[in-house]
Coordinates of N, CA and C in Angstrom, one line a residue:
X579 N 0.8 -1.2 0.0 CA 0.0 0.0 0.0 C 0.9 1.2 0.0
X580 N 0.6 2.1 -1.1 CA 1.5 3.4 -1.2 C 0.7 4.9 -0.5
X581 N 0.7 5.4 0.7 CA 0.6 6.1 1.4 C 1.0 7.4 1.2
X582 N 0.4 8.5 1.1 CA 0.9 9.9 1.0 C -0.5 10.7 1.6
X583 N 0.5 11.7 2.0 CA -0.5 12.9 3.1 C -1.0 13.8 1.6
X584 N -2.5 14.3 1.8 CA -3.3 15.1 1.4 C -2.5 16.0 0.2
X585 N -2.5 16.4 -0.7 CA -2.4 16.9 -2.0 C -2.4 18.6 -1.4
X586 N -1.1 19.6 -2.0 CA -1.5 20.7 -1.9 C -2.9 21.6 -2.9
X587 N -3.2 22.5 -2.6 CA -4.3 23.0 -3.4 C -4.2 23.1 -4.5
X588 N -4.9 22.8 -5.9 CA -4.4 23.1 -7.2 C -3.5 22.6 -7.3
X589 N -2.4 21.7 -7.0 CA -1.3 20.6 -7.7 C -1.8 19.4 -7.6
X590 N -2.0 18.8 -8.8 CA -2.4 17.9 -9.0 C -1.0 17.0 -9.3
X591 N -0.8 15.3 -9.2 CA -0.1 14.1 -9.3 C -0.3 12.9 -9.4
X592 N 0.8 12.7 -10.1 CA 0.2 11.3 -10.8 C 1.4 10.1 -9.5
X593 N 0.6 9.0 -9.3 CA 1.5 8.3 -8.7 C 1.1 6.6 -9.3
X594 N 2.4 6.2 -9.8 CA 2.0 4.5 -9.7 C 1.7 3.7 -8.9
X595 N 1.2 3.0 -8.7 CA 1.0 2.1 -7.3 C -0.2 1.0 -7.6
X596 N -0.6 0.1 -6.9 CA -1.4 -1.1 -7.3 C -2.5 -0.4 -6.1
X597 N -1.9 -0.1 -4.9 CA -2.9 0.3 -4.2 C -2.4 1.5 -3.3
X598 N -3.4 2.4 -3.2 CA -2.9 3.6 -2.5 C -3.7 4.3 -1.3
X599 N -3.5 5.0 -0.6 CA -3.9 5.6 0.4 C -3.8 6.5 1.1
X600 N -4.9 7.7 0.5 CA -4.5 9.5 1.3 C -4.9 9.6 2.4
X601 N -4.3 10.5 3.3 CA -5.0 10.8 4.6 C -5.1 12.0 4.0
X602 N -6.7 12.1 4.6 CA -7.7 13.1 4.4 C -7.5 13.8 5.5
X603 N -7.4 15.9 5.2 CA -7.2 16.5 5.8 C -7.8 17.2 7.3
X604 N -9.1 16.7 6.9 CA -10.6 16.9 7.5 C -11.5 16.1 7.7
X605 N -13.0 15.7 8.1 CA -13.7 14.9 7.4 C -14.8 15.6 6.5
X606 N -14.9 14.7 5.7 CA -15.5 14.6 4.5 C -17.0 15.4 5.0
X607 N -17.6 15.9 3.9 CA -19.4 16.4 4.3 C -19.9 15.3 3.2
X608 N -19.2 15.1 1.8 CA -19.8 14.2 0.4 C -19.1 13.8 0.3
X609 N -19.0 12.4 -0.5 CA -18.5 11.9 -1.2 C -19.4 11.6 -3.3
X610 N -18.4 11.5 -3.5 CA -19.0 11.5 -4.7 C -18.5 10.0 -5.3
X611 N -19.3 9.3 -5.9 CA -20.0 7.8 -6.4 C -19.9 7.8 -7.5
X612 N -18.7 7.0 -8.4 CA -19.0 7.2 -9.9 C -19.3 5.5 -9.6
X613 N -20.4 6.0 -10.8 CA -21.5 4.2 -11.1 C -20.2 3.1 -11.8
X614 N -20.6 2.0 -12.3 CA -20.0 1.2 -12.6 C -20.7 1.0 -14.1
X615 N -21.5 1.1 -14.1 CA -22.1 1.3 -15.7 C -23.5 2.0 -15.9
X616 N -24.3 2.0 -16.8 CA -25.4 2.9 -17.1 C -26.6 2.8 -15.7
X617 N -26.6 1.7 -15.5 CA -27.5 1.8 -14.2 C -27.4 2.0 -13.1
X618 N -26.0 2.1 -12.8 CA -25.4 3.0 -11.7 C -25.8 4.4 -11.6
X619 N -25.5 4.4 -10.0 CA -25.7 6.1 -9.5 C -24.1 6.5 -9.7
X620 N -24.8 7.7 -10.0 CA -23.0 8.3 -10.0 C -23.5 9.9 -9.8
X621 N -23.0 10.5 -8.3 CA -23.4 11.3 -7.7 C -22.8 11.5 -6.5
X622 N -23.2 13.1 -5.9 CA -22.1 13.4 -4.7 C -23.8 13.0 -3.5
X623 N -23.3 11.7 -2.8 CA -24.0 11.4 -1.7 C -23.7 11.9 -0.5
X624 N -24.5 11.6 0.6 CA -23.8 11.6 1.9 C -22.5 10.9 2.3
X625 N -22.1 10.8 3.3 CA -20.5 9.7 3.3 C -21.3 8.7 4.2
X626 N -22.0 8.7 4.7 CA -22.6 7.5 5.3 C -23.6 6.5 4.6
X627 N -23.3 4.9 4.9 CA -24.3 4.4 4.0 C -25.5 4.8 3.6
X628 N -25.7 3.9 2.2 CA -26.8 4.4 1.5 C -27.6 3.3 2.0
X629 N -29.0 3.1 1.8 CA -30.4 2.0 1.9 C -30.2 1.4 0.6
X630 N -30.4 0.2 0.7 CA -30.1 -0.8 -0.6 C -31.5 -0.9 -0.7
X631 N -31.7 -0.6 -2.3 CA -32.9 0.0 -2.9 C -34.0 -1.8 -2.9
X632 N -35.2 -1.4 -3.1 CA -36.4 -2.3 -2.9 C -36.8 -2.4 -4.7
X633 N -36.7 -4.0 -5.1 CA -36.8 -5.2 -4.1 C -35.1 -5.4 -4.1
X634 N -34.5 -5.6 -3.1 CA -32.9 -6.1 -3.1 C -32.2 -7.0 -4.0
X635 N -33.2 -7.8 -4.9 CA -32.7 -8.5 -5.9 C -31.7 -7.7 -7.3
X636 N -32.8 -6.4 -7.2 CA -31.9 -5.6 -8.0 C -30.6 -4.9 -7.6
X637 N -30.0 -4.5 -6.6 CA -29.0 -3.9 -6.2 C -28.1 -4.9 -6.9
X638 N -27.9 -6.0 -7.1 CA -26.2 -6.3 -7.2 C -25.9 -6.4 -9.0
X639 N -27.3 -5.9 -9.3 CA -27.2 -5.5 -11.2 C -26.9 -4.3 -11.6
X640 N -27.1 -3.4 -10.5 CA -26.7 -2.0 -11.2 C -25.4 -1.4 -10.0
X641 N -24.4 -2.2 -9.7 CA -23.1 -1.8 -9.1 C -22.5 -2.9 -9.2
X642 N -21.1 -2.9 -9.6 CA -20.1 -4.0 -9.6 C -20.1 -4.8 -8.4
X643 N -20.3 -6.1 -8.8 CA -20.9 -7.0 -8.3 C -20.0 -7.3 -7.0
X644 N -18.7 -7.4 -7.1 CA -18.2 -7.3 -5.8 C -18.0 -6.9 -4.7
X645 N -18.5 -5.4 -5.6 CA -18.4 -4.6 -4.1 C -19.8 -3.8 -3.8
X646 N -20.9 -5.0 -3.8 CA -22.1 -4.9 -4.0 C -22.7 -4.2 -2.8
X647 N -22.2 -5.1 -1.5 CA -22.6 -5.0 -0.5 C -21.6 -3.8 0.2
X648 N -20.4 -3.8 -0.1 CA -19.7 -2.7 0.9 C -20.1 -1.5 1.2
X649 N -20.4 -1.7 2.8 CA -20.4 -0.4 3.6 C -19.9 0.9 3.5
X650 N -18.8 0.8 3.3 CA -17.9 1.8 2.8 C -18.2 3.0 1.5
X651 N -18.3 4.5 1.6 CA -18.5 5.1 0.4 C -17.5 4.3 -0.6
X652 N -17.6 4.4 -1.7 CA -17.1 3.8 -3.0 C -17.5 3.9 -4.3
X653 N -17.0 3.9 -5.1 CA -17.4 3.6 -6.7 C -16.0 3.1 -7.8
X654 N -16.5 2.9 -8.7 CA -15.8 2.2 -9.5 C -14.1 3.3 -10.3
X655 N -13.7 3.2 -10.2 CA -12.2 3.9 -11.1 C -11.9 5.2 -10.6
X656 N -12.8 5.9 -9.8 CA -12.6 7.0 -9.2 C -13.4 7.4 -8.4
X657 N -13.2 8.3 -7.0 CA -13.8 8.6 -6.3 C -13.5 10.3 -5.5
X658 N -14.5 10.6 -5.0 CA -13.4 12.1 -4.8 C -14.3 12.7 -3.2
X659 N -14.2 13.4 -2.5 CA -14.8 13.9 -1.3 C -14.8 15.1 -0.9
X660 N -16.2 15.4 -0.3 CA -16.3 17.6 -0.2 C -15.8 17.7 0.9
X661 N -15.3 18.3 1.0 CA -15.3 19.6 2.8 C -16.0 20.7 3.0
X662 N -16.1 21.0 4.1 CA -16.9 22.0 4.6 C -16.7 23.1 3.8
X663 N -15.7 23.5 3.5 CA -15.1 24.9 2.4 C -15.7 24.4 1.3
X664 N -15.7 23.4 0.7 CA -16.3 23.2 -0.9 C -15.5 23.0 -1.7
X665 N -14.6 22.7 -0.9 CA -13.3 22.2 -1.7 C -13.5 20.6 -1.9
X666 N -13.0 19.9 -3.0 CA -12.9 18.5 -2.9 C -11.3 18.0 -3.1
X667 N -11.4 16.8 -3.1 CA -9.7 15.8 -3.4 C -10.6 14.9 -3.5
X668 N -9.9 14.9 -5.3 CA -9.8 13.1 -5.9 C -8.9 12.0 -6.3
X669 N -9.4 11.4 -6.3 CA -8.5 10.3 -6.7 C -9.0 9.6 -7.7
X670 N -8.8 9.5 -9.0 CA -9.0 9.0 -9.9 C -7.8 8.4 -10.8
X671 N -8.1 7.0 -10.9 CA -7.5 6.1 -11.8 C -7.1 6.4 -13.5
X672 N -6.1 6.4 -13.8 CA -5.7 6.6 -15.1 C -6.3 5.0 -16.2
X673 N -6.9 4.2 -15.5 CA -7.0 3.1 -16.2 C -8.0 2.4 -15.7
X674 N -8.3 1.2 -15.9 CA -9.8 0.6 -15.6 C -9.4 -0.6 -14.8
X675 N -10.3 -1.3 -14.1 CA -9.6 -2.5 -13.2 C -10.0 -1.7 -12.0
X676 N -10.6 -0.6 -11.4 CA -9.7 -0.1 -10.3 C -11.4 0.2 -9.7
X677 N -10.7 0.3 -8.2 CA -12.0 1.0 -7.4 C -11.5 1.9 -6.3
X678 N -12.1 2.8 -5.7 CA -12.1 3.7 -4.7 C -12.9 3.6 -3.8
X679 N -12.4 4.2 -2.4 CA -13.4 3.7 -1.3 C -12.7 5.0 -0.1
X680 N -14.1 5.4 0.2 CA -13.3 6.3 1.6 C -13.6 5.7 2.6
X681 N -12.9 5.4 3.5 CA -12.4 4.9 4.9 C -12.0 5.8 6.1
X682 N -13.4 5.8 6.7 CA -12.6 7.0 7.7 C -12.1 8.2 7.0
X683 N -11.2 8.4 7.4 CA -10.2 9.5 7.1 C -9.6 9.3 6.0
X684 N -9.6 8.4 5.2 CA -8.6 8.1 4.3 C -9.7 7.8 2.7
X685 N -9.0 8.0 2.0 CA -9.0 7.8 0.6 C -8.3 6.5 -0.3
X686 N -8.7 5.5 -0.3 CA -8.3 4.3 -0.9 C -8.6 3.7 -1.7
X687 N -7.5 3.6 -3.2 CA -7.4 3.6 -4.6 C -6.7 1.7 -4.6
X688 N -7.7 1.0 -5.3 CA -7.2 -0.4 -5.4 C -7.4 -0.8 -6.9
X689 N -6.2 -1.4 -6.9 CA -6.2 -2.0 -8.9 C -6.2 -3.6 -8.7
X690 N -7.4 -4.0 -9.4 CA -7.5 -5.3 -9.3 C -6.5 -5.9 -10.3
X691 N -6.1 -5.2 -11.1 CA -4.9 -6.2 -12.2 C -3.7 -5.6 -12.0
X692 N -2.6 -5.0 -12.4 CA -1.4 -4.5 -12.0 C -1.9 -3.4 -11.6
X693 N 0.2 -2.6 -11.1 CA 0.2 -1.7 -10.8 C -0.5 -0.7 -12.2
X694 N -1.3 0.6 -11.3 CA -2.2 1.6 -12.1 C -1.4 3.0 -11.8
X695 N -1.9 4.1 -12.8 CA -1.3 5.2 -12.1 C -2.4 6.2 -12.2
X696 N -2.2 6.5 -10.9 CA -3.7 7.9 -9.6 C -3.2 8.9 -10.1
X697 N -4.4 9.0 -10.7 CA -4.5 10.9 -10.7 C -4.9 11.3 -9.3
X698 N -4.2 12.5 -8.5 CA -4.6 13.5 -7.1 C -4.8 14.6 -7.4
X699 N -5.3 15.3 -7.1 CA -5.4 16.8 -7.1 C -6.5 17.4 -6.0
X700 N -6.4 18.3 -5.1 CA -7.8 19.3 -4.4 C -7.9 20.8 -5.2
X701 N -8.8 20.8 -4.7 CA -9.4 21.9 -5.1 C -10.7 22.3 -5.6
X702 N -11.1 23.4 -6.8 CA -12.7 23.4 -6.5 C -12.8 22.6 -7.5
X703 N -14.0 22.2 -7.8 CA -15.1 21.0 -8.0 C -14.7 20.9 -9.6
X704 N -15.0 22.1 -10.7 CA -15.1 21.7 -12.1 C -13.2 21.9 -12.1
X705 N -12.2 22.7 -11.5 CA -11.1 22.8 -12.2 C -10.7 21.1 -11.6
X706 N -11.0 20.5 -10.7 CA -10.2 19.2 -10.6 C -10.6 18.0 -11.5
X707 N -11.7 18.0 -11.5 CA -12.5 17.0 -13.1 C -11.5 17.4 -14.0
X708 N -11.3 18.7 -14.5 CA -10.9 19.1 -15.8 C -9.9 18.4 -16.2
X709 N -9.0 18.5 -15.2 CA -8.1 18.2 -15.1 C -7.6 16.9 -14.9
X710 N -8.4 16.6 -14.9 CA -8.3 14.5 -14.7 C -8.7 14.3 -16.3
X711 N -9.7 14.8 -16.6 CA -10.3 14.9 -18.0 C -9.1 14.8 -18.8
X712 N -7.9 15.7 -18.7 CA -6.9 16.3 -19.7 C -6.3 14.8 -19.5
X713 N -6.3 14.6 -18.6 CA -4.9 13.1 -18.1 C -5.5 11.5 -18.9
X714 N -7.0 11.5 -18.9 CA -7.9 10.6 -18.9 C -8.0 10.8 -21.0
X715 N -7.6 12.2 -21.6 CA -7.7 12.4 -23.0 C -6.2 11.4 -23.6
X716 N -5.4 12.0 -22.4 CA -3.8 11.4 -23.3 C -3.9 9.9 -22.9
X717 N -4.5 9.4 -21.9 CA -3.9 7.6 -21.8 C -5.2 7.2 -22.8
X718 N -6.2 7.7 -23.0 CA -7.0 6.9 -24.0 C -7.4 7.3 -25.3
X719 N -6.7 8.8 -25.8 CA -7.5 9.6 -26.9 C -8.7 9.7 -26.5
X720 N -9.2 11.0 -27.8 CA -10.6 10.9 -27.7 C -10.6 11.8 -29.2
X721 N -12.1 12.5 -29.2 CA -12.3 12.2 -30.6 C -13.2 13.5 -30.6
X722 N -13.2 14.2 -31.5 CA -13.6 16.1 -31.4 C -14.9 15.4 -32.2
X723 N -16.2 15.9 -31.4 CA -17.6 15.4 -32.6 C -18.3 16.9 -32.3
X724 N -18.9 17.1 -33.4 CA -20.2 17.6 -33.3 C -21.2 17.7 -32.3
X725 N -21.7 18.6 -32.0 CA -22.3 19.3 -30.8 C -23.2 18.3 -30.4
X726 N -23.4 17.9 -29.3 CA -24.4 16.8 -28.4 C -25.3 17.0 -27.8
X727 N -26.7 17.0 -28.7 CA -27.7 17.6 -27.4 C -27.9 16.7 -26.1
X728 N -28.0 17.5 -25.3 CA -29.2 17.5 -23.9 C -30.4 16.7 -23.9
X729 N -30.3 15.7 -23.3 CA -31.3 14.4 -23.9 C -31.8 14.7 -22.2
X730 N -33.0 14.3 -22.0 CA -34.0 14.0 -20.8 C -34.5 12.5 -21.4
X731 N -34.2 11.3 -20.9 CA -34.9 10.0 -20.8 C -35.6 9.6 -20.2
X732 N -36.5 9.3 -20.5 CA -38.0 8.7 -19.0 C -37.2 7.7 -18.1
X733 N -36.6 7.0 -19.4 CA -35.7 5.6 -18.4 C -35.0 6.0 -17.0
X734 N -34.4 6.7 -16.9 CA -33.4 7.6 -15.9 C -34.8 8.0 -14.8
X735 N -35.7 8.3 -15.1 CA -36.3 8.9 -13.9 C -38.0 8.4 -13.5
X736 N -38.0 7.8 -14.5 CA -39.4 6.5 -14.7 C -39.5 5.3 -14.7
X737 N -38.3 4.8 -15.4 CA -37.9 3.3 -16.0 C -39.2 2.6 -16.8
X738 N -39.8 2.0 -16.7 CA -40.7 1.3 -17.7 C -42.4 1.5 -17.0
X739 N -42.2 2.9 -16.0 CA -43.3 3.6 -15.8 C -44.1 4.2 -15.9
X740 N -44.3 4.2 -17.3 CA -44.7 5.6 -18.3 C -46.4 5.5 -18.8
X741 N -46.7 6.4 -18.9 CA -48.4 6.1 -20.1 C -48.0 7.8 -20.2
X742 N -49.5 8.0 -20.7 CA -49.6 9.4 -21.4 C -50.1 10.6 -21.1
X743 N -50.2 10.0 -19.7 CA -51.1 11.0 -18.6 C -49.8 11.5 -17.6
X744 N -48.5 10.8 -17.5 CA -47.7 10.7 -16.8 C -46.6 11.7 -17.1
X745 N -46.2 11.2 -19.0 CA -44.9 12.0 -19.6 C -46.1 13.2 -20.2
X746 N -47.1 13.5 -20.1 CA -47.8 15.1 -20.7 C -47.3 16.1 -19.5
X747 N -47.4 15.1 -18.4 CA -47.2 15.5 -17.0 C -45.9 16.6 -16.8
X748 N -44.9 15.3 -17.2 CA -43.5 15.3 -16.7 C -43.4 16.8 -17.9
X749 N -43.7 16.5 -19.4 CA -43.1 17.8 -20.3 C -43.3 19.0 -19.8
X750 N -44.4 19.0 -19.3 CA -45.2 20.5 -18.7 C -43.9 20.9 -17.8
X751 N -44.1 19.8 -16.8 CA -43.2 20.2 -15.4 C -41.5 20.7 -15.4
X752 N -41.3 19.7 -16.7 CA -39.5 20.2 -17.5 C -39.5 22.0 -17.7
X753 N -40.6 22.3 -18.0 CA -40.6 23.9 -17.9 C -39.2 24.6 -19.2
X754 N -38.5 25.4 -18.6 CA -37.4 25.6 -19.7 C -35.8 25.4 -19.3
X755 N -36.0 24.3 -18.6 CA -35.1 23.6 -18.1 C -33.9 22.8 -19.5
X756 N -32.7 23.5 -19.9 CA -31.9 23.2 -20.8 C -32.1 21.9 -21.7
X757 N -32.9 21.3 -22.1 CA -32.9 20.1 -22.3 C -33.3 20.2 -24.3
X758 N -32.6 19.5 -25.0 CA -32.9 20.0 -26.1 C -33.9 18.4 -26.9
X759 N -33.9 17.6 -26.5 CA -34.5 16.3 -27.0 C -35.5 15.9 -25.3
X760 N -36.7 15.0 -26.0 CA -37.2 14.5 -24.8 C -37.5 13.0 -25.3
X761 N -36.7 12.1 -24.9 CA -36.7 10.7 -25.6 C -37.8 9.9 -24.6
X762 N -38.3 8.9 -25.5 CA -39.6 8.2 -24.5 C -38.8 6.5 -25.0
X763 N -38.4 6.1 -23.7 CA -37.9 5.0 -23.7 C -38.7 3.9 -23.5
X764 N -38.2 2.7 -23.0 CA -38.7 1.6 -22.7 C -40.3 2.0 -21.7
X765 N -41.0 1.0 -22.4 CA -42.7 1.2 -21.7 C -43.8 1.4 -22.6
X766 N -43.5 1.7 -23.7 CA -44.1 2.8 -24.6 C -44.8 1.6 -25.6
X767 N -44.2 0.9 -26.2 CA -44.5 -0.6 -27.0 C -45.2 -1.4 -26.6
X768 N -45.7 -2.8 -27.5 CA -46.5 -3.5 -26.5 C -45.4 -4.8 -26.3
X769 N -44.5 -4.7 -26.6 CA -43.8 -5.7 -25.5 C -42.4 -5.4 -26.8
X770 N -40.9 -6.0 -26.0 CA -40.0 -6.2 -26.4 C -40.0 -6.7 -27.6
X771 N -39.6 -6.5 -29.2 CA -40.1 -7.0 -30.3 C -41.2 -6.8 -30.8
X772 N -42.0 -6.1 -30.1 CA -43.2 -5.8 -30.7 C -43.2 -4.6 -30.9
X773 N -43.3 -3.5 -32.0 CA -42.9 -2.1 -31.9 C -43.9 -1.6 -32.2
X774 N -45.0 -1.7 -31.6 CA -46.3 -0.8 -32.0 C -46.6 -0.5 -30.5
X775 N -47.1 0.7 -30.2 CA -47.5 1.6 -29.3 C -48.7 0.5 -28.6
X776 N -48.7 0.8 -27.1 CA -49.2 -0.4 -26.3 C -50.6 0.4 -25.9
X777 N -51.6 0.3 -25.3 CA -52.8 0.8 -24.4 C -52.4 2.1 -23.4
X778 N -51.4 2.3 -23.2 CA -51.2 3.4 -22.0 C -50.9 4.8 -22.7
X779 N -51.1 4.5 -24.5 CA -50.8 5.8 -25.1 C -51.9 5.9 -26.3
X780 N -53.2 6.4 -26.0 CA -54.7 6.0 -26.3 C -54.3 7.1 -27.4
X781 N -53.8 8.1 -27.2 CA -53.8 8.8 -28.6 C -52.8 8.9 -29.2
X782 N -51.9 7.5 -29.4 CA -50.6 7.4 -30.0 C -49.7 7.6 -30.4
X783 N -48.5 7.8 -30.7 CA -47.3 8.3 -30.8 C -46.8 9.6 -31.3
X784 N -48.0 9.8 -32.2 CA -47.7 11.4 -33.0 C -48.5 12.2 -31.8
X785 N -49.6 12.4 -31.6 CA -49.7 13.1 -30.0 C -48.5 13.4 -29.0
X786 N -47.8 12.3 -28.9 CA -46.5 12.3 -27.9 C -45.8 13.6 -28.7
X787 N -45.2 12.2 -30.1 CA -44.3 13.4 -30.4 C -44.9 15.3 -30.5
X788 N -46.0 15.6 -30.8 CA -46.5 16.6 -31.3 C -46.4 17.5 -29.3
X789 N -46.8 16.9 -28.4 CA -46.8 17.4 -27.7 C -45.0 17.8 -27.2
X790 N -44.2 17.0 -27.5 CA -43.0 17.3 -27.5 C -42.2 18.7 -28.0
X791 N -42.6 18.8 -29.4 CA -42.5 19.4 -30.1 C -43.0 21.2 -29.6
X792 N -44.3 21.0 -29.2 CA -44.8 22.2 -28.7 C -43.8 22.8 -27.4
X793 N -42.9 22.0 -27.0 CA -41.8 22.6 -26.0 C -41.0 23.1 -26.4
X794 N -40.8 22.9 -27.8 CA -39.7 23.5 -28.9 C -38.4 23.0 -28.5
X795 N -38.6 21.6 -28.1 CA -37.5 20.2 -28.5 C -38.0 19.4 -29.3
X796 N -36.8 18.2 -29.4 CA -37.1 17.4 -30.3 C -37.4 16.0 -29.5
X797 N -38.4 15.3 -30.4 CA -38.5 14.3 -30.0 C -38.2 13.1 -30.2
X798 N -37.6 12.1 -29.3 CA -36.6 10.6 -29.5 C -37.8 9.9 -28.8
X799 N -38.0 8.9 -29.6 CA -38.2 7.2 -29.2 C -37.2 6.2 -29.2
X800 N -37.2 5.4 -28.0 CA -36.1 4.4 -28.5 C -37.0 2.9 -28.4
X801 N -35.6 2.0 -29.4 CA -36.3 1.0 -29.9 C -35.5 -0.1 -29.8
X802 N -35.3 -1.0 -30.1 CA -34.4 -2.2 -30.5 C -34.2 -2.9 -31.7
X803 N -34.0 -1.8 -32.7 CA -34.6 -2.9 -34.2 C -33.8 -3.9 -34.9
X804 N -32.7 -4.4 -33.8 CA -32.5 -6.0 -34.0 C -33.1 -6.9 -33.2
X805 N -34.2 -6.6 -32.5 CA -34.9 -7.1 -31.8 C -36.8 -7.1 -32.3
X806 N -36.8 -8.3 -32.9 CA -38.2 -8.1 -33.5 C -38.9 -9.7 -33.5
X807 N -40.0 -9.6 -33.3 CA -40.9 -10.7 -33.5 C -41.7 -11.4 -34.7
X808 N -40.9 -12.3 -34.9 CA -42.0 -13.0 -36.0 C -43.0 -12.8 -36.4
X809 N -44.0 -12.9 -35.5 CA -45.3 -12.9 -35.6 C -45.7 -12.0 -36.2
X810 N -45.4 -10.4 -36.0 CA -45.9 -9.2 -36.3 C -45.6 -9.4 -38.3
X811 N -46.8 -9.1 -38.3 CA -47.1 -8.6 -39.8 C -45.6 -7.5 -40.3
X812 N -45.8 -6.7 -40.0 CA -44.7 -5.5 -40.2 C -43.4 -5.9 -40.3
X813 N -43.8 -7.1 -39.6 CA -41.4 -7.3 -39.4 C -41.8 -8.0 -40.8
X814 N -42.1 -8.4 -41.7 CA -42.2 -9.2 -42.8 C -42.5 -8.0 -43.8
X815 N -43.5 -7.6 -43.7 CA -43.7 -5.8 -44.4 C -42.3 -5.1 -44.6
X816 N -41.2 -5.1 -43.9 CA -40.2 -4.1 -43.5 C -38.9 -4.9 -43.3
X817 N -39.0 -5.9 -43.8 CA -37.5 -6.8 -43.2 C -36.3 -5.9 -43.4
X818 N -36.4 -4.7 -44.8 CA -35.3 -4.0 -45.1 C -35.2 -3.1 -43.5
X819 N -35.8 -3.1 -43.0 CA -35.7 -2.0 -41.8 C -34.9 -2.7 -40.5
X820 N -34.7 -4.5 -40.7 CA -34.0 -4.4 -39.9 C -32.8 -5.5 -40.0
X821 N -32.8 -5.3 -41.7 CA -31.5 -5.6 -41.8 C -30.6 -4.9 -42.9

């Protein structure tokens, strides 16, 4: 275990090590929780456990599975912690394999496969990201694209909850909140493979979209169109559509 005292302000460092360990200068008010994949939380929580969500069957699908149950704040390849001032210190992994965990007082960076090398840095909130950002562009490249809208997904705050009394609801209540698309995900169909609009959307899809539209965004449906059912008339109608 490679050990070092707390990071000056704004100097950020890179250290090799398989496993490491800061002493934290204060205690923590947040910690912040990067998810392990799309259905992970990845957010500045409290530092004290969280309630493992209902029914419990699902918790060990949406966090890496081994560190399903740990007590300890944690998340997957990086982890970082607030103080009272609003200052944070992270520690974030230059590579994958790895997890974070605050302990007490301390900050603890573990590489399940070889030695890794920790990005450190304190300071305030967007200049220390950025700057992991810069370190996280050179070990993996990345790639200059064209402008990315602002997507709102039902999935993220509904999941397969949805009818048409619910999302008329939700558009209204989005108000003019930055969002440039409003995508209507999974719920909307009458079943997986079947891609026609189900009972809970009585005036059907162009209503959605049209009500969308009156927000002066755009509207996304998502679908699976390698995923289709025999049975339906239309997959035979359209086979060019899904291959």
């Amino acid at each position: 275990m490679t050990k070092i005292k707390s990071p000056e302000i704004n100097k950020s460092q890179i250290i090799k090590a398989k496993n490491i360990q800061i002493e934290l200068p204060a205690q923590p008010v947040k910690y912040y929780r990067h998810g392990w994949q799309s259905w992970s939380m990845a957010a500045w929580t409290d530092v004290k456990s969280l309630p493992i969500q209902k029914p419990a069957i699902f918790h060990p699908l949406q966090i890496d599975v081994e560190y399903a149950y740990e007590s300890n704040p944690h998340g997957s390849w990086l982890g970082a912690v607030e103080f009272a001032d609003g200052k944070i210190l992270l520690l974030g992994a230059l590579s994958t394999d790895t997890h974070v965990f605050q302990i007490q007082n301390q900050l603890e960076g573990k590489s399940e496969a070889d030695e890794a090398e920790w990005f450190i840095m304190s300071g305030d909130e967007n200049q220390v990201f950025d700057e992991y950002i810069k370190q996280l562009k050179i070990r993996f490249g990345h790639t200059e694209k064209n402008h990315v809208p602002r997507v709102w997904c039902s999935w993220y705050s509904l999941y397969t909850m949805i009818d048409e009394e619910i999302l008329f609801k939700t558009f209204d209540a989005l108000g003019d909140l930055p969002f440039e698309v409003l995508q209507v995900d999974d719920g909307w169909q009458k079943k997986i493979g079947d891609w026609e609009v189900n009972e809970k959307f009585p005036s059907g899809m162009k209503a959605l979209a049209d009500k969308i539209k009156s927000t002066g965004r755009t509207a996304g449906l998502w679908l699976a169109p390698l995923i289709a059912s025999k049975k339906k008339k239309k997959f035979f109608l359209n086979k060019k559509l899904f291959f």
